Amino acid sequence: MYRFSNTVIGFLNLFTLLASIPIIGAGLWMARSSTTCEKFLQTPLLFIGFIILIVSLAGFIGACFHVAWALWLYLFVMLFLIGALMGLTVFGFVVTSQGGGVDVPGKVYKEYHLQNYSPWLRKRIKDPQYWVTIRACILGSKTCATVITWTPYDYLTKDLTPIQSGCCKPPTTCNYGLTIMGQDEDCYHWNNDPNLLCYECDSCKAGVLEDVRRDWQKISVLNIVMLVLLIGIYSIGCCAFQNTKRAVSDYPHGENRMYKVRPRWDFYWWRWWHDRRHQLY
């Protein structure tokens, strides 16, 4: 039974080793695509896939072939991953604690305002380099293709996703029939051109952040489950590491206290000198 932990670690790492292959394959397949959104995910997928591959290989070799240094490397990386995942989870809950939609009187959908989100998210979404990539993704997904054909009755009865609410229409408070000063700045950014619409509006950026916030909250819950699983695997890995050290010393039920298996190079010389001295005296 003392080798049970080695068997469990071996099977778990064999499973994750095989699972890393399609992840790496997906990242390489995305490299061939010309779609901006897919290229945006390519680097994280490749990084995660190779990390899982290396860690799983070290854990599998260490547990199944009793290689202590491989298991030590495996446990070190696992401890780093647990710490990083814990920090990421806490950071995710802090960053996504702000935000949410505002009800529009007489409408089913909600509208979103950029100032309601955390400063860290606002700073990232306002970066022109990030926004060009995200804007290209929204255009490529044709999110607004159906919304721009809606009638006024549709706007009263149908719901909108956060991105559709912020990017595909001007804010509800805008009034284009009369010249009214002091309107929302987004009212002046709106354009009927399907390639422009409200893609440069703060409401569009807020809609993207709302989607990010919802997805991040779901991922944070999943991260908690993964943390519990990783801590359990790490505990089993520690037992497997101890078993591997015992197997290497050929002393399975305890630590081998013999640390000199062969005599030192001068043992026989000193033994001869000791015997000769006793013969003389």
Tab-separated table of C-alpha atoms in Angstrom:
chain	number	residue	atom	x	y	z
A	1	MET	CA	0.000	0.000	0.000
A	2	TYR	CA	2.941	2.351	0.528
A	3	ARG	CA	3.367	2.650	-3.268
A	4	PHE	CA	-0.277	3.578	-3.839
A	5	SER	CA	0.577	7.313	-3.994
A	6	ASN	CA	3.151	6.651	-6.741
A	7	THR	CA	0.536	4.820	-8.797
A	8	VAL	CA	-2.030	7.602	-8.383
A	9	ILE	CA	0.503	10.317	-9.331
A	10	GLY	CA	1.631	8.239	-12.309
A	11	PHE	CA	-1.906	7.828	-13.693
A	12	LEU	CA	-2.842	11.466	-13.062
A	13	ASN	CA	0.230	12.739	-14.882
A	14	LEU	CA	-0.266	10.311	-17.746
A	15	PHE	CA	-3.771	11.742	-18.182
A	16	THR	CA	-2.593	15.379	-18.092
A	17	LEU	CA	0.314	14.484	-20.400
A	18	LEU	CA	-2.123	13.187	-23.018
A	19	ALA	CA	-4.449	16.172	-22.428
A	20	SER	CA	-1.635	18.638	-23.190
A	21	ILE	CA	-1.262	17.307	-26.744
A	22	PRO	CA	-4.622	18.633	-28.067
A	23	ILE	CA	-4.010	21.958	-26.260
A	24	ILE	CA	-0.685	22.405	-28.075
A	25	GLY	CA	-2.324	21.240	-31.304
A	26	ALA	CA	-5.063	23.860	-30.931
A	27	GLY	CA	-2.465	26.579	-30.446
A	28	LEU	CA	-0.536	25.493	-33.552
A	29	TRP	CA	-3.753	25.286	-35.571
A	30	MET	CA	-4.637	28.847	-34.578
A	31	ALA	CA	-1.261	29.988	-35.904
A	32	ARG	CA	-2.469	29.056	-39.393
A	33	SER	CA	-5.665	31.079	-39.101
A	34	SER	CA	-5.850	34.687	-40.219
A	35	THR	CA	-8.608	35.573	-37.741
A	36	THR	CA	-7.429	38.128	-35.199
A	37	CYS	CA	-9.470	36.652	-32.345
A	38	GLU	CA	-7.934	33.230	-32.762
A	39	LYS	CA	-4.409	34.616	-32.938
A	40	PHE	CA	-5.114	36.472	-29.710
A	41	LEU	CA	-5.533	33.092	-27.925
A	42	GLN	CA	-2.625	31.331	-29.625
A	43	THR	CA	0.211	32.324	-27.263
A	44	PRO	CA	-1.618	31.515	-23.973
A	45	LEU	CA	-2.693	28.110	-25.319
A	46	LEU	CA	0.825	27.174	-26.411
A	47	PHE	CA	2.313	28.347	-23.097
A	48	ILE	CA	-0.216	26.418	-20.990
A	49	GLY	CA	0.121	23.320	-23.176
A	50	PHE	CA	3.919	23.159	-22.939
A	51	ILE	CA	3.923	23.814	-19.167
A	52	ILE	CA	1.412	20.986	-18.616
A	53	LEU	CA	3.467	18.705	-20.885
A	54	ILE	CA	6.753	19.317	-19.039
A	55	VAL	CA	5.274	19.125	-15.536
A	56	SER	CA	3.284	15.969	-16.338
A	57	LEU	CA	6.318	14.299	-17.900
A	58	ALA	CA	8.450	15.043	-14.822
A	59	GLY	CA	5.745	13.739	-12.473
A	60	PHE	CA	5.147	10.595	-14.531
A	61	ILE	CA	8.850	9.702	-14.793
A	62	GLY	CA	9.496	10.473	-11.130
A	63	ALA	CA	6.538	8.440	-9.799
A	64	CYS	CA	6.737	5.416	-12.118
A	65	PHE	CA	10.522	5.062	-12.426
A	66	HIS	CA	11.442	6.273	-8.918
A	67	VAL	CA	13.464	9.272	-10.096
A	68	ALA	CA	13.655	11.479	-7.010
A	69	TRP	CA	14.966	14.635	-8.715
A	70	ALA	CA	12.143	14.527	-11.300
A	71	LEU	CA	9.538	14.319	-8.549
A	72	TRP	CA	11.290	17.141	-6.673
A	73	LEU	CA	11.054	19.315	-9.807
A	74	TYR	CA	7.413	18.294	-10.218
A	75	LEU	CA	6.550	19.277	-6.629
A	76	PHE	CA	8.429	22.571	-6.922
A	77	VAL	CA	6.527	23.579	-10.061
A	78	MET	CA	3.234	22.394	-8.534
A	79	LEU	CA	3.837	24.571	-5.476
A	80	PHE	CA	4.533	27.537	-7.752
A	81	LEU	CA	1.346	26.851	-9.738
A	82	ILE	CA	-0.748	26.625	-6.560
A	83	GLY	CA	0.611	29.962	-5.343
A	84	ALA	CA	0.115	31.630	-8.740
A	85	LEU	CA	-3.425	30.271	-9.094
A	86	MET	CA	-4.321	31.423	-5.589
A	87	GLY	CA	-3.011	34.920	-6.301
A	88	LEU	CA	-4.818	35.047	-9.651
A	89	THR	CA	-8.100	33.973	-8.037
A	90	VAL	CA	-7.932	36.636	-5.330
A	91	PHE	CA	-6.949	39.271	-7.897
A	92	GLY	CA	-9.841	38.220	-10.145
A	93	PHE	CA	-12.431	38.626	-7.395
A	94	VAL	CA	-11.029	42.063	-6.473
A	95	VAL	CA	-10.939	43.331	-10.076
A	96	THR	CA	-14.411	42.057	-11.006
A	97	SER	CA	-16.153	43.222	-7.825
A	98	GLN	CA	-17.155	46.480	-9.559
A	99	GLY	CA	-19.334	46.894	-12.626
A	100	GLY	CA	-22.688	45.716	-13.863
A	101	GLY	CA	-25.477	47.120	-15.994
A	102	VAL	CA	-27.912	49.962	-15.439
A	103	ASP	CA	-31.625	49.417	-16.115
A	104	VAL	CA	-33.130	51.477	-18.945
A	105	PRO	CA	-36.747	52.593	-18.303
A	106	GLY	CA	-39.141	50.855	-20.674
A	107	LYS	CA	-36.446	48.543	-22.111
A	108	VAL	CA	-35.544	44.915	-21.522
A	109	TYR	CA	-31.801	45.381	-21.983
A	110	LYS	CA	-29.300	47.210	-19.778
A	111	GLU	CA	-26.645	49.804	-20.568
A	112	TYR	CA	-23.096	49.899	-19.258
A	113	HIS	CA	-20.871	52.789	-18.211
A	114	LEU	CA	-17.081	52.666	-18.249
A	115	GLN	CA	-16.624	54.577	-14.996
A	116	ASN	CA	-18.404	51.807	-13.056
A	117	TYR	CA	-15.540	49.343	-13.574
A	118	SER	CA	-12.253	48.970	-11.720
A	119	PRO	CA	-9.378	51.326	-12.636
A	120	TRP	CA	-7.179	48.374	-13.677
A	121	LEU	CA	-9.723	47.158	-16.248
A	122	ARG	CA	-10.373	50.678	-17.531
A	123	LYS	CA	-6.664	51.271	-18.042
A	124	ARG	CA	-6.298	48.062	-20.076
A	125	ILE	CA	-9.344	48.632	-22.264
A	126	LYS	CA	-8.297	52.222	-23.069
A	127	ASP	CA	-4.903	51.091	-24.365
A	128	PRO	CA	-5.104	51.631	-28.171
A	129	GLN	CA	-3.119	48.465	-28.863
A	130	TYR	CA	-5.592	46.293	-26.947
A	131	TRP	CA	-8.647	48.074	-28.295
A	132	VAL	CA	-7.619	47.685	-31.956
A	133	THR	CA	-7.425	43.919	-31.444
A	134	ILE	CA	-10.737	43.717	-29.577
A	135	ARG	CA	-12.488	45.967	-32.096
A	136	ALA	CA	-11.330	43.720	-34.934
A	137	CYS	CA	-12.702	40.714	-33.035
A	138	ILE	CA	-16.129	42.352	-32.639
A	139	LEU	CA	-16.234	43.281	-36.322
A	140	GLY	CA	-15.180	39.780	-37.358
A	141	SER	CA	-17.848	38.136	-35.193
A	142	LYS	CA	-20.641	40.202	-36.859
A	143	THR	CA	-22.232	40.792	-33.462
A	144	CYS	CA	-24.158	43.837	-34.697
A	145	ALA	CA	-25.404	42.299	-37.961
A	146	THR	CA	-28.887	41.543	-36.603
A	147	VAL	CA	-29.221	44.494	-34.236
A	148	ILE	CA	-28.854	47.173	-36.907
A	149	THR	CA	-31.931	45.754	-38.690
A	150	TRP	CA	-34.176	45.995	-35.619
A	151	THR	CA	-37.324	48.080	-35.598
A	152	PRO	CA	-38.230	50.399	-32.672
A	153	TYR	CA	-40.585	47.692	-31.422
A	154	ASP	CA	-37.695	45.198	-31.283
A	155	TYR	CA	-35.754	47.550	-29.023
A	156	LEU	CA	-38.712	47.538	-26.625
A	157	THR	CA	-39.181	43.760	-26.457
A	158	LYS	CA	-35.806	42.122	-27.123
A	159	ASP	CA	-32.770	41.789	-24.892
A	160	LEU	CA	-29.200	42.692	-25.846
A	161	THR	CA	-25.855	41.286	-24.815
A	162	PRO	CA	-23.478	43.781	-23.134
A	163	ILE	CA	-21.447	44.174	-26.342
A	164	GLN	CA	-24.575	44.646	-28.476
A	165	SER	CA	-25.932	47.208	-26.025
A	166	GLY	CA	-22.735	49.234	-25.987
A	167	CYS	CA	-21.384	48.844	-29.539
A	168	CYS	CA	-24.348	48.392	-31.877
A	169	LYS	CA	-26.485	51.391	-30.897
A	170	PRO	CA	-26.065	54.868	-29.416
A	171	PRO	CA	-26.930	55.425	-25.742
A	172	THR	CA	-30.674	55.660	-25.090
A	173	THR	CA	-30.304	59.186	-23.697
A	174	CYS	CA	-29.080	60.529	-27.057
A	175	ASN	CA	-31.476	62.872	-28.852
A	176	TYR	CA	-30.691	63.493	-32.512
A	177	GLY	CA	-33.939	65.241	-33.354
A	178	LEU	CA	-33.016	68.429	-31.506
A	179	THR	CA	-29.705	70.162	-30.995
A	180	ILE	CA	-29.117	69.610	-27.312
A	181	MET	CA	-25.836	70.561	-25.708
A	182	GLY	CA	-24.301	68.539	-22.938
A	183	GLN	CA	-25.252	65.100	-24.223
A	184	ASP	CA	-23.204	61.990	-23.538
A	185	GLU	CA	-19.900	62.063	-25.442
A	186	ASP	CA	-20.798	58.712	-27.013
A	187	CYS	CA	-23.714	60.393	-28.815
A	188	TYR	CA	-21.219	62.231	-31.012
A	189	HIS	CA	-19.172	59.075	-31.705
A	190	TRP	CA	-22.146	57.168	-33.127
A	191	ASN	CA	-22.230	56.595	-36.897
A	192	ASN	CA	-24.706	54.644	-39.043
A	193	ASP	CA	-21.870	53.077	-41.032
A	194	PRO	CA	-21.870	49.312	-40.185
A	195	ASN	CA	-18.067	49.437	-39.872
A	196	LEU	CA	-18.194	52.356	-37.404
A	197	LEU	CA	-21.437	52.293	-35.373
A	198	CYS	CA	-20.404	52.928	-31.754
A	199	TYR	CA	-17.161	50.950	-31.781
A	200	GLU	CA	-15.211	53.978	-30.509
A	201	CYS	CA	-17.712	54.703	-27.739
A	202	ASP	CA	-16.951	54.289	-24.046
A	203	SER	CA	-20.207	52.322	-23.816
A	204	CYS	CA	-18.756	49.765	-26.240
A	205	LYS	CA	-15.642	49.404	-24.091
A	206	ALA	CA	-17.872	49.053	-21.029
A	207	GLY	CA	-19.850	46.296	-22.769
A	208	VAL	CA	-16.629	44.410	-23.472
A	209	LEU	CA	-15.567	44.805	-19.829
A	210	GLU	CA	-18.923	43.455	-18.668
A	211	ASP	CA	-18.395	40.342	-20.779
A	212	VAL	CA	-14.871	40.018	-19.371
A	213	ARG	CA	-16.167	40.504	-15.819
A	214	ARG	CA	-18.786	37.766	-16.157
A	215	ASP	CA	-16.360	35.317	-17.734
A	216	TRP	CA	-13.660	36.103	-15.166
A	217	GLN	CA	-16.054	35.457	-12.278
A	218	LYS	CA	-16.903	32.047	-13.741
A	219	ILE	CA	-13.198	31.285	-14.180
A	220	SER	CA	-12.515	32.348	-10.574
A	221	VAL	CA	-15.046	29.807	-9.301
A	222	LEU	CA	-13.383	27.163	-11.483
A	223	ASN	CA	-10.000	28.244	-10.102
A	224	ILE	CA	-11.178	27.497	-6.562
A	225	VAL	CA	-12.118	23.960	-7.612
A	226	MET	CA	-8.744	23.583	-9.341
A	227	LEU	CA	-6.949	24.827	-6.224
A	228	VAL	CA	-8.569	22.166	-4.053
A	229	LEU	CA	-7.683	19.518	-6.649
A	230	LEU	CA	-4.074	20.722	-6.998
A	231	ILE	CA	-3.550	20.803	-3.225
A	232	GLY	CA	-4.819	17.215	-3.023
A	233	ILE	CA	-2.516	16.118	-5.855
A	234	TYR	CA	0.402	17.955	-4.237
A	235	SER	CA	-0.180	16.099	-0.964
A	236	ILE	CA	-0.184	12.748	-2.779
A	237	GLY	CA	2.943	13.857	-4.652
A	238	CYS	CA	4.749	14.499	-1.359
A	239	CYS	CA	3.978	10.930	-0.277
A	240	ALA	CA	5.198	9.633	-3.636
A	241	PHE	CA	8.434	11.619	-3.218
A	242	GLN	CA	9.079	10.017	0.171
A	243	ASN	CA	8.359	6.568	-1.267
A	244	THR	CA	10.752	7.221	-4.144
A	245	LYS	CA	13.568	8.161	-1.763
A	246	ARG	CA	12.965	4.962	0.198
A	247	ALA	CA	12.898	2.873	-2.983
A	248	VAL	CA	16.240	4.327	-4.084
A	249	SER	CA	17.820	3.357	-0.733
A	250	ASP	CA	16.310	-0.198	-0.949
A	251	TYR	CA	14.806	0.303	2.483
A	252	PRO	CA	11.040	0.514	1.881
A	253	HIS	CA	9.860	0.646	5.495
A	254	GLY	CA	12.148	3.367	6.771
A	255	GLU	CA	15.110	5.547	6.007
A	256	ASN	CA	18.356	3.698	5.354
A	257	ARG	CA	20.850	5.013	7.885
A	258	MET	CA	23.872	3.496	6.112
A	259	TYR	CA	25.498	6.329	4.210
A	260	LYS	CA	28.790	4.535	3.283
A	261	VAL	CA	28.131	1.405	1.244
A	262	ARG	CA	31.746	0.902	0.134
A	263	PRO	CA	34.914	1.451	2.250
A	264	ARG	CA	36.943	4.563	1.631
A	265	TRP	CA	40.056	4.282	-0.573
A	266	ASP	CA	42.453	4.229	2.426
A	267	PHE	CA	40.481	1.642	4.420
A	268	TYR	CA	42.623	-1.331	3.423
A	269	TRP	CA	45.886	0.562	4.022
A	270	TRP	CA	44.857	1.511	7.537
A	271	ARG	CA	43.626	-2.037	8.163
A	272	TRP	CA	47.043	-3.468	7.120
A	273	TRP	CA	48.868	-0.954	9.324
A	274	HIS	CA	46.620	-1.788	12.297
A	275	ASP	CA	47.288	-5.531	11.921
A	276	ARG	CA	51.047	-5.046	11.581
A	277	ARG	CA	51.158	-2.929	14.729
A	278	HIS	CA	49.412	-5.626	16.736
A	279	GLN	CA	51.852	-8.231	15.406
A	280	LEU	CA	54.835	-6.154	16.513
A	281	TYR	CA	53.500	-5.565	19.991
